Short mmCIF file of C-alpha atoms in Angstrom, two decimals:
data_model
loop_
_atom_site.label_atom_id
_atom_site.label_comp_id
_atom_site.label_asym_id
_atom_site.label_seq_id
_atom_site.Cartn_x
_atom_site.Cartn_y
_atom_site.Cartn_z
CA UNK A 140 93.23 -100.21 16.98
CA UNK A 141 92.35 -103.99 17.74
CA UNK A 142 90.31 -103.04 20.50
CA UNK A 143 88.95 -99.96 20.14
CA UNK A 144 90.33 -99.09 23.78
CA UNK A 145 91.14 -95.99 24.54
CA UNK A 146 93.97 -94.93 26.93
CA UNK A 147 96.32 -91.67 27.51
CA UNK A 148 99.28 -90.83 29.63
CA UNK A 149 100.02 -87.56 31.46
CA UNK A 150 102.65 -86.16 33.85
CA UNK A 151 104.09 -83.30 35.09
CA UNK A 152 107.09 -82.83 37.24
CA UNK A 153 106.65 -79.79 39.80
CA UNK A 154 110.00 -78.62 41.76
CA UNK A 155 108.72 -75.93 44.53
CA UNK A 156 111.03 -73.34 44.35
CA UNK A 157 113.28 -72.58 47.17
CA UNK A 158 113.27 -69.91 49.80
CA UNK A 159 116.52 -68.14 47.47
CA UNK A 160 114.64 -68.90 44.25
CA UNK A 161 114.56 -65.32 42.13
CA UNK A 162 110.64 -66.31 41.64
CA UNK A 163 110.24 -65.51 45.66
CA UNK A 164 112.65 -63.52 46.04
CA UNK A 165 110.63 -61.67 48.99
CA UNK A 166 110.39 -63.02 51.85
CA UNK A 167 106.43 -62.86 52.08
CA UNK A 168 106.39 -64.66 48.96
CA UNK A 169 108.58 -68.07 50.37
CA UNK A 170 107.13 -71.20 49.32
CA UNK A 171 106.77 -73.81 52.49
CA UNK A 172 104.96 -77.39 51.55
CA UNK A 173 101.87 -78.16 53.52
CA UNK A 174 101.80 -80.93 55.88
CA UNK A 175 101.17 -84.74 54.47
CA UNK A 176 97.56 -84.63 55.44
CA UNK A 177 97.03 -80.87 54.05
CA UNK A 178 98.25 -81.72 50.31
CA UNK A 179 96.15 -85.23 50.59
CA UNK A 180 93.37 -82.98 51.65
CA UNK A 181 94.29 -80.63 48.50
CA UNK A 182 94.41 -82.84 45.83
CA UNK A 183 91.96 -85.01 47.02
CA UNK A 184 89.36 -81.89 46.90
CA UNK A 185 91.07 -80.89 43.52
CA UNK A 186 90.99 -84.15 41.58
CA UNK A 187 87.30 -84.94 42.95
CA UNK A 188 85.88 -81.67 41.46
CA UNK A 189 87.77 -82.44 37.85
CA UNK A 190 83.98 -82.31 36.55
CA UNK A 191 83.14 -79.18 37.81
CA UNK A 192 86.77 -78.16 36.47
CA UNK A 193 85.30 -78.70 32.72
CA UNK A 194 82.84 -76.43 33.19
CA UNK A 195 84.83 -73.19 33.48
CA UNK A 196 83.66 -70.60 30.59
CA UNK A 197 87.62 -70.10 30.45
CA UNK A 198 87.98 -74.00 29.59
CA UNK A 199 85.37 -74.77 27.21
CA UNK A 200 84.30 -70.84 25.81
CA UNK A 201 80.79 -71.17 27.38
CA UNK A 202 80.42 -74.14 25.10
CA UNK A 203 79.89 -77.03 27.87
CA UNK A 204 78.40 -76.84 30.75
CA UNK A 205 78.17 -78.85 34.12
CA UNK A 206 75.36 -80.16 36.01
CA UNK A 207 74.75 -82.20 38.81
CA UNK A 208 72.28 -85.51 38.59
CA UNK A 209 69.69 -85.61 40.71
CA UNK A 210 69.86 -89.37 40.79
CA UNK A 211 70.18 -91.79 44.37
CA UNK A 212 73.56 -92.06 42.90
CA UNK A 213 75.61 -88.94 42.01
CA UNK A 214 76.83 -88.19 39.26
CA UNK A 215 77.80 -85.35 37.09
CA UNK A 216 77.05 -84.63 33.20
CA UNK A 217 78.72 -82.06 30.97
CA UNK A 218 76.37 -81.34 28.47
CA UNK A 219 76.65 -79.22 25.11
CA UNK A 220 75.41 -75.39 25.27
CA UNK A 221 74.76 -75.54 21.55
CA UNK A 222 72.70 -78.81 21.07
CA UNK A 223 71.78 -79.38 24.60
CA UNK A 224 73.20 -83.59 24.87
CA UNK A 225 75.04 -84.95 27.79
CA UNK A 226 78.86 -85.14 26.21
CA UNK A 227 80.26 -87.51 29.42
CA UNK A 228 78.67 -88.62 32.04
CA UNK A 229 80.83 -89.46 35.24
CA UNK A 230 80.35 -90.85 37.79
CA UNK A 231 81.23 -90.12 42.00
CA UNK A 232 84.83 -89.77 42.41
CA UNK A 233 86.50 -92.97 44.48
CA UNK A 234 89.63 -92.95 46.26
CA UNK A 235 92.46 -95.87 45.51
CA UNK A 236 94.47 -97.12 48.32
CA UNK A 237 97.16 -98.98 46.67
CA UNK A 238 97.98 -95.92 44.14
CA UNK A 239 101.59 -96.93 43.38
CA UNK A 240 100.50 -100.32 42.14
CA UNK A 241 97.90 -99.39 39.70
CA UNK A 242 98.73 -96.22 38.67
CA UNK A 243 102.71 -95.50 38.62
CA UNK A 244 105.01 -96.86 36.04
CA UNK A 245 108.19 -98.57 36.03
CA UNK A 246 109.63 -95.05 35.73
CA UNK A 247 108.11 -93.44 39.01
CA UNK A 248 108.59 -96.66 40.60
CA UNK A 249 112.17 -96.91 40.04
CA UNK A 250 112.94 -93.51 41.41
CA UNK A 251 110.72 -94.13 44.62
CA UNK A 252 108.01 -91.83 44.45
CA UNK A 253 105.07 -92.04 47.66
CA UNK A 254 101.73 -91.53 46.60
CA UNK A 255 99.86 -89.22 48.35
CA UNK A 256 96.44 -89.53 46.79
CA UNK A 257 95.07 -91.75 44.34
CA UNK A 258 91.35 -90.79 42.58
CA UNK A 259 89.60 -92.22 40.08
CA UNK A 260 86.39 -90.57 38.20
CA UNK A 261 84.14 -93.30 36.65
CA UNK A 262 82.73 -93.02 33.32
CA UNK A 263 79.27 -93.61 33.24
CA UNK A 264 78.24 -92.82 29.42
CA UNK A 265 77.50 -89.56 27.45
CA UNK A 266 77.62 -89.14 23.96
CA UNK A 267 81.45 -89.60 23.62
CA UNK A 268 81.41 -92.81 25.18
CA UNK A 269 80.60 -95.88 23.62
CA UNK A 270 78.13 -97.61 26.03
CA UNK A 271 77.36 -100.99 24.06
CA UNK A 272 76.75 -103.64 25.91
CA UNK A 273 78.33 -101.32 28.64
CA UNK A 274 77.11 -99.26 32.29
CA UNK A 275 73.78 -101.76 31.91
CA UNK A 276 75.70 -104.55 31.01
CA UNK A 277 77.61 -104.59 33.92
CA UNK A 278 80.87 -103.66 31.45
CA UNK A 279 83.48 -101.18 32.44
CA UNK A 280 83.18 -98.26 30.17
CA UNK A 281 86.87 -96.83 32.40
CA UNK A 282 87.47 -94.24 34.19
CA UNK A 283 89.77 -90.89 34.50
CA UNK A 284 92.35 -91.69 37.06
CA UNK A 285 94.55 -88.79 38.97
CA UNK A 286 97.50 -89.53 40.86
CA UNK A 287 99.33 -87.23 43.57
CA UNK A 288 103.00 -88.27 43.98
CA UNK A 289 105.56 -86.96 46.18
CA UNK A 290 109.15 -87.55 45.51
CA UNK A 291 112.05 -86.96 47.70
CA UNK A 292 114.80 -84.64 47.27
CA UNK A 293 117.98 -85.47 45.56
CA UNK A 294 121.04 -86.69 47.37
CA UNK A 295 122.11 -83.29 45.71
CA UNK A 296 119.60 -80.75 47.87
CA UNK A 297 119.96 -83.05 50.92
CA UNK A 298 123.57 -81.23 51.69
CA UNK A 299 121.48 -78.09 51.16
CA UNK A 300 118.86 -77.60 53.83
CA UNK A 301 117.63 -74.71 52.20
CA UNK A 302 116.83 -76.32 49.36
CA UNK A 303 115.17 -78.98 50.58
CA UNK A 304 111.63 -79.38 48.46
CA UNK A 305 110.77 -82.46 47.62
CA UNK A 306 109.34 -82.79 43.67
CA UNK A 307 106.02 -83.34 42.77
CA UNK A 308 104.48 -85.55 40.08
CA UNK A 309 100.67 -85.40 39.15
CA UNK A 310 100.07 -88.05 36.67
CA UNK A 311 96.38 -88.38 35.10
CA UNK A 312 95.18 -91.05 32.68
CA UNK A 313 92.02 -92.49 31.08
CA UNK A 314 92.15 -96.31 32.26
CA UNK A 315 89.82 -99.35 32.13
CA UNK A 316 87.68 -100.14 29.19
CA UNK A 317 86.88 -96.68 27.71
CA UNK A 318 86.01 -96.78 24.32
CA UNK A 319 85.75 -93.80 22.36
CA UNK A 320 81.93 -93.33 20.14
CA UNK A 321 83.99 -92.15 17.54
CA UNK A 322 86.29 -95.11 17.22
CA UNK A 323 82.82 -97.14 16.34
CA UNK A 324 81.35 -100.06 17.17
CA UNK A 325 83.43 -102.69 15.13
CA UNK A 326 86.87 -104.04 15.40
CA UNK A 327 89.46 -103.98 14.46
CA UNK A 328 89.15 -100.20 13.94
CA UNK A 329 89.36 -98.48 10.99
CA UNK A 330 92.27 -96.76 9.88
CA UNK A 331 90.03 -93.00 8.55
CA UNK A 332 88.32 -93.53 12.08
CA UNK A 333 91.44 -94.60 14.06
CA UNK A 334 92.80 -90.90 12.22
CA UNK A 335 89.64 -89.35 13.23
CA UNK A 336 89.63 -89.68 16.82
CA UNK A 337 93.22 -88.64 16.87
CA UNK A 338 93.02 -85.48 15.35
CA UNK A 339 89.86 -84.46 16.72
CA UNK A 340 88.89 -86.06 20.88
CA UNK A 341 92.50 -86.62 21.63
CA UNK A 342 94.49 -83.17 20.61
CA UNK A 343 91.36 -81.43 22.82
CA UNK A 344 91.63 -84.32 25.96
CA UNK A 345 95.71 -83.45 25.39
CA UNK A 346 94.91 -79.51 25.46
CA UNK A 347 92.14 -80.27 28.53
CA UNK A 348 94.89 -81.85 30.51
CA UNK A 349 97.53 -79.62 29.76
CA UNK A 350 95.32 -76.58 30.97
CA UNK A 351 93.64 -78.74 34.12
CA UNK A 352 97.66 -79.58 35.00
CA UNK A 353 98.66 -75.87 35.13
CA UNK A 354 95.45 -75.37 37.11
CA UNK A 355 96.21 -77.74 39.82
CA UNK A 356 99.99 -76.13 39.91
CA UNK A 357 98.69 -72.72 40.09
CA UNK A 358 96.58 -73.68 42.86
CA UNK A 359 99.03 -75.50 45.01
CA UNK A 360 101.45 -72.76 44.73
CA UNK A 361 98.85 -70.87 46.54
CA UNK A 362 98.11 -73.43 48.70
CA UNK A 363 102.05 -73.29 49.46
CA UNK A 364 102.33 -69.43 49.83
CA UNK A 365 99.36 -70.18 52.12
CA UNK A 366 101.51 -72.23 54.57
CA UNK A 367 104.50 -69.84 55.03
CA UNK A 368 101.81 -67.16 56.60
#
């Protein structure tokens, strides 16, 4: 509230069912991880088209759409159907080395997790974004950041070859100095607008998330079902 900062927290924990699981329980149906290099591919590709993601009529009920800027430097805008204004702008995606660092908390830290990909999606402006003195200025306006992390299985399925699939975390977040247009300009922020970003931008970025998460899971499954052919 003192800031007028904006910053969210997501994770989901993904255990690949084993070979007996009742999910698969055909044999043409086995799950099998990828190789290292084949999931960094995959959620590389996947987190870098998160844009294009928001554009599905499924997502957004044909309401938002997705374009590409014809700028020297990419970037993509999701504009409003109905009243025709760029809603974000982002920017090209950028890859993070040092994931575990910035990204994972003391939690996914503690328990070892290796990250396998690290992306982050700048924000570049947009109606929802509050650009004072920002993009111009040389100010972060923050970014969307999506993290790939691999953990590896319990001392539990070690005795259990079978079993052997290690879990998966994707974490996103919003990060860096993202500040919300309807938080307004001044600080400290005010308590009705403080209420009125909560109940409005953040329950749809929570449901946007929520939906993009099952997305990637979906996808990877495939991905997975993919390797065992």
């Amino acid at each position: 509230r003192s800031t007028g900062v904006a910053s969210s927290w997501e994770q989901s924990y993904v255990c690949i069912s084993s070979p007996t699981s009742p999910k698969y329980h055909d044999t043409s149906s086995q799950l099998n991880l990828p190789s290292r290099h084949e999931v960094y591919k995959f959620a590389n590709e996947i987190f870098s088209d998160y844009p294009r993601y928001l554009g599905k009529k499924s997502l957004t009920l044909g309401l938002c759409s997705v374009s590409n800027s014809t700028e020297k430097s990419p970037s993509f805008n999701l504009q409003s159907t109905i009243v025709g204004v760029d809603v974000l702008t982002f920017g090209p995606p950028r890859i993070q080395k040092n994931g575990l660092e910035i990204v994972c908390d003391v939690e996914v830290k503690a328990i070892g997790g290796n990250v396998i990909c690290c992306v982050e999606i700048p924000i570049l402006g947009g109606y929802l974004a509050n650009t004072t003195n920002g993009r111009n200025g040389g100010v972060d306006l923050g970014c969307l950041r999506f993290t790939w992390v691999e953990m590896e299985p319990s001392e539990h399925n070690k005795t259990k070859p079978r079993n052997r699939r290690p879990n998966i975390i994707i974490v996103t977040e919003i990060s860096g100095n993202y500040r919300p247009t309807l938080a307004g300009k001044k600080t400290p922020i005010s308590w009705w607008r403080k209420q009125f970003y909560f109940s409005t931008q953040r329950v749809i970025h929570a449901y946007v998330m929520w939906r993009y998460h099952g997305f990637v899971v979906n996808e990877f499954e495939k991905k997975c079902l993919q390797a065992h052919v």
